[in-house]
XYZ file of C-alpha atoms in Angstrom:
470
model
C 26.324 6.351 2.584
C 26.072 9.315 4.875
C 26.241 12.987 4.051
C 29.844 13.302 5.128
C 30.753 10.432 2.795
C 29.103 11.998 -0.237
C 31.261 14.031 -2.598
C 30.468 17.713 -2.802
C 30.912 17.547 -6.569
C 28.927 14.720 -8.113
C 29.948 15.548 -11.681
C 31.992 13.306 -13.936
C 33.868 10.214 -12.871
C 33.084 10.584 -9.161
C 29.367 10.353 -9.843
C 29.716 7.654 -12.462
C 31.360 5.372 -9.928
C 27.895 5.004 -8.374
C 26.858 3.214 -11.564
C 29.260 0.391 -10.733
C 26.751 -0.837 -8.140
C 24.199 -1.499 -10.884
C 24.412 -5.182 -11.697
C 22.351 -8.289 -11.272
C 24.254 -9.202 -8.083
C 23.091 -6.067 -6.245
C 20.625 -6.519 -3.399
C 18.488 -3.440 -4.006
C 16.919 -3.187 -0.562
C 19.898 -4.006 1.628
C 20.129 -1.276 4.317
C 23.703 -0.458 3.266
C 22.486 0.180 -0.310
C 19.524 2.402 0.490
C 21.610 5.578 0.733
C 23.830 6.697 -2.110
C 25.345 9.714 -3.764
C 22.991 12.600 -4.444
C 22.944 12.918 -8.237
C 22.131 15.977 -10.294
C 19.103 15.771 -12.560
C 21.238 15.073 -15.637
C 23.238 12.343 -13.911
C 20.066 10.888 -12.441
C 18.696 10.432 -15.960
C 21.965 8.891 -17.150
C 21.802 6.552 -14.171
C 18.237 5.529 -15.080
C 19.389 4.372 -18.513
C 22.217 2.343 -16.998
C 19.757 0.859 -14.507
C 17.375 -0.273 -17.273
C 20.224 -1.959 -19.137
C 21.388 -3.687 -15.960
C 17.903 -5.009 -15.202
C 18.023 -7.032 -18.409
C 15.158 -9.009 -19.849
C 12.250 -9.299 -17.382
C 10.045 -12.297 -16.742
C 6.549 -12.930 -15.440
C 7.292 -16.585 -14.715
C 8.144 -18.057 -11.332
C 7.245 -16.904 -7.858
C 6.330 -13.318 -6.991
C 6.439 -13.973 -3.236
C 9.817 -12.397 -2.324
C 8.525 -8.814 -2.237
C 5.574 -9.774 -0.084
C 7.906 -11.520 2.376
C 10.214 -8.517 2.374
C 7.346 -6.212 3.292
C 6.220 -8.443 6.158
C 9.793 -8.593 7.501
C 10.127 -4.807 7.253
C 6.857 -4.234 9.071
C 7.955 -6.444 11.963
C 11.363 -4.745 12.053
C 9.777 -1.275 12.223
C 7.384 -2.333 14.959
C 10.263 -3.677 17.078
C 12.351 -0.554 16.432
C 9.509 1.745 17.453
C 8.926 -0.283 20.614
C 12.603 0.209 21.496
C 12.432 3.949 20.750
C 9.358 4.272 22.954
C 11.183 2.537 25.813
C 14.061 4.984 25.410
C 11.645 7.904 25.640
C 10.170 6.440 28.827
C 13.667 6.288 30.353
C 13.973 10.060 29.734
C 17.011 9.494 27.525
C 17.967 12.475 25.348
C 16.657 11.594 21.862
C 18.655 12.345 18.730
C 17.096 14.710 16.128
C 16.283 11.762 13.845
C 14.713 9.901 16.768
C 12.455 12.887 17.457
C 11.306 12.853 13.830
C 10.557 9.145 14.019
C 8.629 9.355 17.294
C 6.627 12.444 16.303
C 5.589 10.894 12.965
C 4.977 7.290 13.943
C 1.343 7.638 12.787
C 2.545 8.607 9.292
C 4.712 5.493 9.061
C 1.872 3.311 10.354
C -0.428 4.824 7.735
C 2.037 3.924 4.966
C 2.215 0.338 6.213
C -1.586 0.097 6.029
C -1.628 1.582 2.518
C 0.933 -0.951 1.319
C -0.969 -3.837 2.920
C -4.160 -2.772 1.117
C -2.585 -1.898 -2.261
C -0.217 -4.841 -2.687
C -2.542 -7.737 -3.593
C -1.040 -11.048 -4.610
C -2.662 -11.045 -8.052
C -1.211 -7.620 -8.828
C 2.357 -8.696 -8.025
C 2.077 -11.758 -10.255
C 1.420 -9.577 -13.320
C 4.419 -7.240 -12.823
C 7.604 -7.943 -14.856
C 10.219 -9.313 -12.471
C 13.939 -9.951 -12.222
C 14.768 -13.246 -13.903
C 18.077 -14.028 -12.184
C 20.424 -13.099 -9.368
C 19.699 -12.499 -5.677
C 16.723 -10.275 -6.562
C 15.065 -12.929 -8.725
C 11.287 -12.633 -8.419
C 11.333 -8.969 -7.346
C 9.487 -6.503 -9.627
C 11.815 -4.373 -11.733
C 9.745 -1.289 -10.921
C 10.625 -1.915 -7.268
C 14.307 -1.591 -8.120
C 13.566 1.511 -10.203
C 11.843 3.293 -7.313
C 14.473 2.269 -4.755
C 17.229 3.634 -6.947
C 15.415 6.944 -7.397
C 15.031 7.303 -3.623
C 18.617 6.212 -3.067
C 20.072 8.978 -5.213
C 17.705 11.739 -4.036
C 17.987 10.996 -0.295
C 14.287 10.038 -0.222
C 13.223 13.455 -1.538
C 10.199 13.087 -3.818
C 10.101 15.591 -6.690
C 7.412 14.644 -9.205
C 9.115 16.381 -12.126
C 12.461 14.731 -11.411
C 10.744 11.373 -10.948
C 8.962 11.717 -14.314
C 12.248 12.535 -16.054
C 13.917 9.590 -14.302
C 11.145 7.237 -15.463
C 11.287 8.633 -19.012
C 15.051 8.080 -19.136
C 14.565 4.493 -17.941
C 11.934 3.914 -20.629
C 14.354 4.868 -23.389
C 15.872 1.449 -22.707
C 12.827 -0.528 -21.514
C 9.230 0.658 -21.761
C 7.282 0.147 -18.546
C 3.955 -1.638 -18.692
C 0.692 -0.010 -17.653
C 0.711 -2.038 -14.446
C 4.275 -1.003 -13.621
C 3.490 2.699 -13.984
C 0.475 2.397 -11.700
C 2.679 0.454 -9.245
C 5.147 3.345 -8.844
C 3.286 5.015 -5.921
C 3.127 1.816 -3.880
C 6.752 0.939 -4.683
C 7.804 4.419 -3.563
C 5.857 3.892 -0.345
C 7.603 0.581 0.170
C 11.004 2.147 -0.509
C 10.337 4.967 1.947
C 9.210 2.486 4.591
C 12.418 0.495 4.047
C 14.526 3.644 4.436
C 12.682 4.735 7.564
C 12.920 1.211 8.925
C 16.701 1.141 8.482
C 17.029 4.524 10.184
C 14.648 3.501 12.977
C 16.716 0.392 13.656
C 19.861 2.530 13.725
C 18.288 4.936 16.207
C 16.838 2.093 18.264
C 20.389 0.896 18.857
C 20.734 3.774 21.300
C 21.292 1.074 23.898
C 24.959 1.873 23.244
C 24.342 5.397 24.491
C 22.502 4.070 27.529
C 25.384 1.677 28.174
C 27.876 4.557 27.939
C 25.827 6.562 30.450
C 25.936 3.620 32.866
C 29.693 3.230 32.437
C 30.157 6.963 33.073
C 28.134 6.661 36.288
C 30.255 3.716 37.427
C 33.525 5.448 36.568
C 32.636 8.814 38.116
C 30.519 7.624 41.005
C 27.009 8.740 41.974
C 28.265 11.985 43.502
C 27.834 15.145 41.459
C 30.689 16.795 43.417
C 33.954 17.103 41.500
C 36.394 15.830 42.464
C 34.615 12.888 44.039
C 36.419 10.425 46.303
C 38.068 7.515 44.488
C 36.202 4.521 45.852
C 36.792 0.802 45.423
C 33.714 0.674 43.153
C 35.191 3.336 40.847
C 38.558 1.541 40.682
C 36.786 -1.755 39.895
C 34.714 -0.095 37.167
C 37.877 1.328 35.578
C 39.555 -2.088 35.665
C 36.534 -3.730 34.048
C 36.461 -1.070 31.314
C 40.134 -1.539 30.467
C 39.772 -5.300 30.081
C 36.327 -5.284 28.438
C 35.055 -4.664 24.915
C 37.122 -7.173 23.033
C 34.913 -6.210 20.112
C 35.155 -2.703 18.733
C 32.760 -0.383 20.637
C 30.333 1.670 18.549
C 30.780 5.333 17.710
C 27.749 6.168 19.849
C 29.264 4.442 22.900
C 32.673 6.109 22.566
C 31.356 9.600 21.842
C 28.789 9.520 24.657
C 31.245 8.160 27.213
C 33.908 10.705 26.235
C 31.390 13.535 26.521
C 30.435 12.496 30.058
C 34.056 12.037 31.176
C 35.100 15.438 29.856
C 32.369 17.062 31.925
C 34.217 16.047 35.117
C 37.661 17.142 36.287
C 38.155 13.930 38.217
C 37.554 11.629 35.246
C 40.189 8.860 35.238
C 42.873 9.596 32.641
C 43.188 5.861 31.933
C 39.559 5.789 30.709
C 40.147 8.751 28.385
C 43.324 7.072 27.067
C 41.347 3.851 26.510
C 38.817 5.794 24.414
C 41.679 7.354 22.395
C 43.080 3.863 21.691
C 39.663 2.618 20.576
C 39.155 5.578 18.224
C 42.675 5.071 16.819
C 41.547 1.590 15.734
C 38.914 3.420 13.698
C 41.661 5.600 12.186
C 40.395 8.739 13.897
C 41.066 10.927 16.891
C 38.372 11.280 19.585
C 37.462 14.724 18.285
C 37.282 13.499 14.674
C 35.091 10.575 15.738
C 32.763 12.942 17.603
C 32.564 15.218 14.567
C 31.776 12.268 12.255
C 29.166 10.989 14.682
C 27.376 14.349 14.879
C 27.542 14.848 11.096
C 26.003 11.400 10.663
C 23.261 12.314 13.123
C 22.561 15.446 11.080
C 22.482 13.358 7.900
C 20.083 10.896 9.525
C 17.835 13.774 10.559
C 17.737 15.094 6.969
C 17.050 11.614 5.562
C 14.258 10.890 8.045
C 12.753 14.324 7.413
C 12.845 13.788 3.649
C 11.281 10.331 3.945
C 8.464 11.456 6.240
C 7.757 14.513 4.076
C 7.678 12.322 0.951
C 5.302 9.902 2.671
C 2.934 12.792 3.291
C 3.214 14.150 -0.251
C 2.563 10.785 -1.955
C -1.023 10.931 -0.729
C -1.585 14.383 -2.245
C -0.194 13.628 -5.717
C -2.593 13.096 -8.631
C -0.970 9.928 -9.940
C -3.317 9.784 -12.939
C -1.589 12.916 -14.247
C 1.797 11.297 -13.676
C 0.616 8.199 -15.538
C -0.609 10.199 -18.530
C 2.700 12.083 -18.643
C 4.899 8.969 -18.596
C 2.872 6.159 -20.254
C 3.969 5.309 -23.779
C 0.797 3.281 -24.324
C -1.313 6.262 -23.284
C 0.592 8.467 -25.731
C -0.170 6.031 -28.576
C -3.880 5.732 -27.745
C -4.158 9.530 -27.386
C -3.296 9.797 -31.106
C -6.796 8.448 -31.835
C -7.573 9.808 -35.369
C -10.958 11.306 -34.463
C -9.829 12.462 -31.004
C -12.474 10.548 -29.081
C -10.029 8.827 -26.713
C -8.721 12.102 -25.300
C -12.278 13.294 -24.604
C -13.356 10.131 -22.788
C -13.742 10.087 -19.029
C -11.152 8.368 -16.834
C -13.242 5.226 -16.365
C -13.647 4.649 -20.115
C -9.957 5.268 -20.843
C -9.148 2.857 -18.037
C -11.307 0.196 -19.734
C -9.342 0.711 -22.953
C -6.037 0.329 -21.107
C -7.241 -2.828 -19.360
C -8.195 -4.215 -22.785
C -4.646 -3.511 -23.991
C -3.217 -5.330 -20.952
C -5.465 -8.367 -21.359
C -4.823 -8.713 -25.085
C -1.060 -8.261 -24.636
C -0.968 -11.069 -22.059
C -3.203 -13.351 -24.113
C -1.361 -12.766 -27.400
C 2.063 -12.681 -25.699
C 2.810 -9.389 -27.364
C 3.969 -6.148 -25.807
C 1.365 -3.571 -24.800
C 2.977 -1.142 -27.236
C 2.412 -3.632 -30.090
C -1.272 -3.895 -29.194
C -1.724 -0.123 -28.866
C 0.094 0.613 -32.133
C -1.882 -2.041 -33.998
C -5.193 -0.625 -32.729
C -4.070 2.856 -33.738
C -3.006 1.608 -37.166
C -6.440 0.069 -37.792
C -8.137 3.280 -36.673
C -5.902 5.426 -38.897
C -6.609 3.156 -41.886
C -10.329 3.865 -41.482
C -9.917 7.622 -40.960
C -12.230 9.438 -43.351
C -14.421 6.359 -43.922
C -18.242 6.809 -43.797
C -18.366 4.760 -40.588
C -16.570 7.316 -38.441
C -16.661 5.061 -35.374
C -14.180 2.720 -37.083
C -11.546 5.457 -36.796
C -11.658 5.270 -32.977
C -9.156 3.038 -31.138
C -11.846 2.089 -28.620
C -13.809 0.365 -31.394
C -10.999 -2.196 -31.722
C -10.282 -2.527 -28.023
C -13.816 -2.703 -26.612
C -16.308 -3.104 -29.422
C -17.079 -4.925 -32.664
C -13.589 -4.326 -34.027
C -11.892 -6.518 -31.424
C -11.887 -9.463 -33.818
C -10.106 -7.337 -36.440
C -7.491 -6.337 -33.886
C -6.922 -9.950 -32.878
C -6.583 -10.950 -36.518
C -4.092 -8.142 -37.116
C -2.065 -9.459 -34.176
C -2.339 -13.022 -35.579
C -3.917 -14.047 -32.304
C -6.681 -16.551 -31.786
C -7.933 -16.282 -28.196
C -8.594 -19.469 -26.208
C -12.221 -20.522 -25.891
C -12.788 -19.077 -22.400
C -11.480 -15.671 -23.505
C -13.434 -15.826 -26.762
C -16.615 -16.660 -24.868
C -15.962 -13.914 -22.315
C -15.530 -11.356 -25.083
C -18.743 -12.576 -26.740
C -20.604 -12.034 -23.471
C -19.144 -8.529 -23.234
C -20.233 -7.711 -26.804
C -23.759 -9.156 -26.381
C -24.618 -8.523 -22.730
C -28.345 -8.178 -23.408
C -28.519 -11.519 -25.167
C -26.679 -13.363 -22.402
C -28.627 -11.612 -19.635
C -32.171 -11.579 -21.030
C -31.831 -14.822 -23.011
C -31.434 -17.153 -19.991
C -34.191 -15.238 -18.169
C -36.587 -15.777 -21.098
C -35.673 -19.448 -21.441
C -36.049 -20.016 -17.723
C -39.425 -18.268 -17.644
C -40.792 -20.257 -20.602
C -39.357 -23.509 -19.219
C -41.004 -23.059 -15.822
C -44.309 -22.048 -17.449
C -44.220 -25.145 -19.693
C -43.474 -27.320 -16.695
C -46.533 -25.902 -14.920
C -48.602 -26.342 -18.122
C -47.767 -30.040 -18.358
C -48.362 -30.431 -14.630
C -51.897 -29.073 -15.093
C -52.453 -31.382 -18.055
C -51.445 -34.394 -15.974
C -54.187 -33.630 -13.482
C -56.609 -33.250 -16.453
C -57.303 -29.515 -16.078
C -59.459 -28.474 -19.087
C -57.559 -26.844 -21.970
C -59.552 -23.613 -21.800
C -58.565 -23.191 -18.121
C -54.931 -23.825 -18.932
C -55.000 -21.189 -21.673
C -56.615 -18.679 -19.330
C -54.022 -19.197 -16.563
C -51.022 -19.118 -18.945
C -50.355 -15.370 -18.386
C -50.386 -15.971 -14.650
C -47.987 -18.912 -15.086
C -45.593 -16.758 -17.111
C -45.748 -13.970 -14.535
C -45.097 -16.372 -11.664
C -42.251 -18.094 -13.543
C -40.570 -14.774 -14.380
């Protein structure tokens, strides 16, 4: 929806009508859906709650390929659109304001495509909760969340508004740790989709080029007005009047009318033909021109917002955003002895990864795991063993077995063995080294005995055998 189509007052029923598009049949990333009403902050939060309810129960089963395919298609589409825009610039055609934005910031768009390619690994997509039904089946729900935020803010990224939007969504469905960390890349993908749709629209300036050619044929190559009416001009007029069985585009009609009005000798039949074509669009020529220029202005604003947001994504400290919006982080931060809050980012990240792994293994929500770990820590608050009152003890250390028991979860053997290795790294690292060293030394010892080396010699060379074997 373009700026001229958006209501000036988005309050009440007019704004709530935008919620009617939220259902499982909606194709979130269709170009016609990427631009919607601009909602106030309060309505944006209300919309987020409706969106969460519409998304329904997520799944992690089935294929996660659709989003990857969508990205590859979008990248090819953008590359073709930019090639067309570059050709237009070479022909010295007057670019629209949005086209100028796109051409001047092509390196920004290319940088976003590279970032998405690097940050969208297959294994990561598989772990994200996805739509379980409808045309968007297999697409991550956080993808739909980010697209809807961009849709109702005209691609303008405001971190505070985004945090409130995410919080409102989480009142209905709490996002996982992985989903929250996926928000930056999903925003990038949404911005690339929006820019791609606008680039394709601008690349269709062939209609403007075609109108320029028709104007040249109708008016003749002479710049003198009035120019002589030649057979070529009469033939061009006849072809125009019997052509375009399909409805010409706004760009074609507006551009052709502009060129004809610049000349006194423009054929009246051509101007009447344009009026008839615009009447089929339920507009006068002047109204169509006004709508076309308003849409160009709207496109310029949208492209400018998208490019500016692409730049700002790279400067945002997303760890701060995560801490402000993660429910799991809020639970772990209530650590009774306050150790979790004082840990460095790497250690807190290990704790969060432990929550993710245990939630997947036990088929419980991450909030269940975090609350259970906190409950165990709170139960031991004030005990002589102060370390038992730290949530990290149950997520990373000796207390992991207690946490698993509290969750009524018995890990499979490979996970149990992996956790044992993590708890006893020295044993599993130095143990095989010691056994290998002794084994090789014994092998050498028996080899020397087979060749009847005296015992005293074998005893004397034993340290050397051990050193060599190690």
